[in-house]
XYZ file of C-alpha atoms in Angstrom:
104
model
C -25.376 60.185 4.315
C -23.574 57.915 1.603
C -24.697 54.637 0.307
C -22.146 52.821 0.580
C -23.320 49.143 -0.546
C -25.981 46.362 -0.737
C -25.898 43.260 0.300
C -28.542 40.158 -1.173
C -29.517 36.591 0.050
C -27.379 33.859 -2.194
C -27.568 30.289 -1.887
C -28.194 28.049 1.148
C -28.767 31.175 4.298
C -25.316 32.653 2.066
C -25.256 37.026 2.437
C -22.740 38.654 -0.580
C -21.957 42.305 0.200
C -21.318 44.347 -2.411
C -19.589 48.215 -1.992
C -21.464 51.192 -3.511
C -19.414 50.633 -7.414
C -21.835 46.803 -7.607
C -18.221 45.381 -7.121
C -18.688 41.082 -4.137
C -16.463 42.322 -0.918
C -17.248 39.164 0.699
C -19.897 37.384 2.215
C -21.157 35.847 5.482
C -22.576 32.334 5.999
C -24.826 31.013 8.598
C -23.546 29.813 11.699
C -23.878 27.925 15.306
C -26.763 29.238 17.248
C -28.267 32.244 14.888
C -24.943 33.507 13.823
C -23.199 34.758 11.463
C -19.706 34.017 9.154
C -17.863 36.171 7.387
C -15.790 36.012 4.469
C -13.508 39.196 2.810
C -13.928 39.293 -0.459
C -10.143 36.129 -0.999
C -12.863 33.466 1.339
C -10.427 34.265 4.375
C -12.528 34.378 7.617
C -12.493 38.342 8.940
C -15.237 37.648 12.158
C -18.103 36.407 12.778
C -21.672 37.520 14.858
C -24.018 36.578 17.391
C -27.987 37.173 18.494
C -27.912 39.555 21.467
C -30.791 40.927 23.126
C -33.762 42.422 22.512
C -33.194 41.085 18.400
C -29.569 42.741 18.153
C -26.024 41.474 16.761
C -23.190 41.921 18.298
C -20.382 41.450 16.263
C -16.608 40.005 16.725
C -12.946 40.536 13.904
C -11.329 37.175 13.542
C -9.141 37.277 16.716
C -12.049 37.143 18.827
C -12.017 40.985 19.857
C -16.244 42.792 19.549
C -15.981 45.597 17.178
C -19.270 46.302 17.588
C -23.271 45.504 17.530
C -26.647 46.606 15.560
C -29.915 47.508 16.482
C -32.798 47.538 14.857
C -34.307 50.801 13.670
C -37.903 52.872 12.947
C -39.822 50.748 9.887
C -37.142 47.443 9.719
C -34.316 49.087 9.494
C -31.118 47.972 11.322
C -29.185 50.499 13.287
C -25.376 49.900 13.802
C -22.972 51.297 16.519
C -19.219 50.742 17.012
C -16.825 48.942 19.707
C -18.088 52.495 22.374
C -21.490 52.406 21.275
C -21.730 55.552 19.201
C -23.381 54.762 16.047
C -21.885 54.409 12.627
C -24.516 53.392 9.165
C -27.612 51.684 9.886
C -28.846 49.697 7.489
C -32.323 49.944 5.297
C -35.238 46.871 3.615
C -34.368 46.829 0.272
C -36.710 44.774 -2.351
C -36.537 41.260 -2.887
C -34.527 40.925 0.258
C -32.084 42.937 0.293
C -30.970 45.599 2.013
C -28.811 49.783 1.666
C -25.794 50.506 3.588
C -25.733 53.975 4.369
C -22.783 55.837 6.668
C -24.283 57.999 9.254
C-alpha cells in the first residue's frame, strides 16, 4: 500500500490534488447538484463525478464514459473502484480536512 498523493481544500469549495512529491496534478471544482468537475494541472477538464446511491460517487471521463465509483469505507475512509467494480485504491481523512490517497 503506497501513498500516491493527497488532496487539500481550496477556496470556494475547490479541492487541489497533489502527487506523492507535493506537485499539484489537478483541481476539482463544485458542479451542479452536488457533483464535481475535475481539471488537470493546466486547467483542461478531464472528467466529472456525480452523486450515486448510499453516499457513493460515480466518476466519468471528459467524454462521459464511466471510469469507476467510490463508496464510504471504514472509519471515514473512502474505497475507490474501477469501471469493472474491482477495488483499486482508498483514501483516508487527514488533518485539517485533507485526504491521503493510497493504491491497493
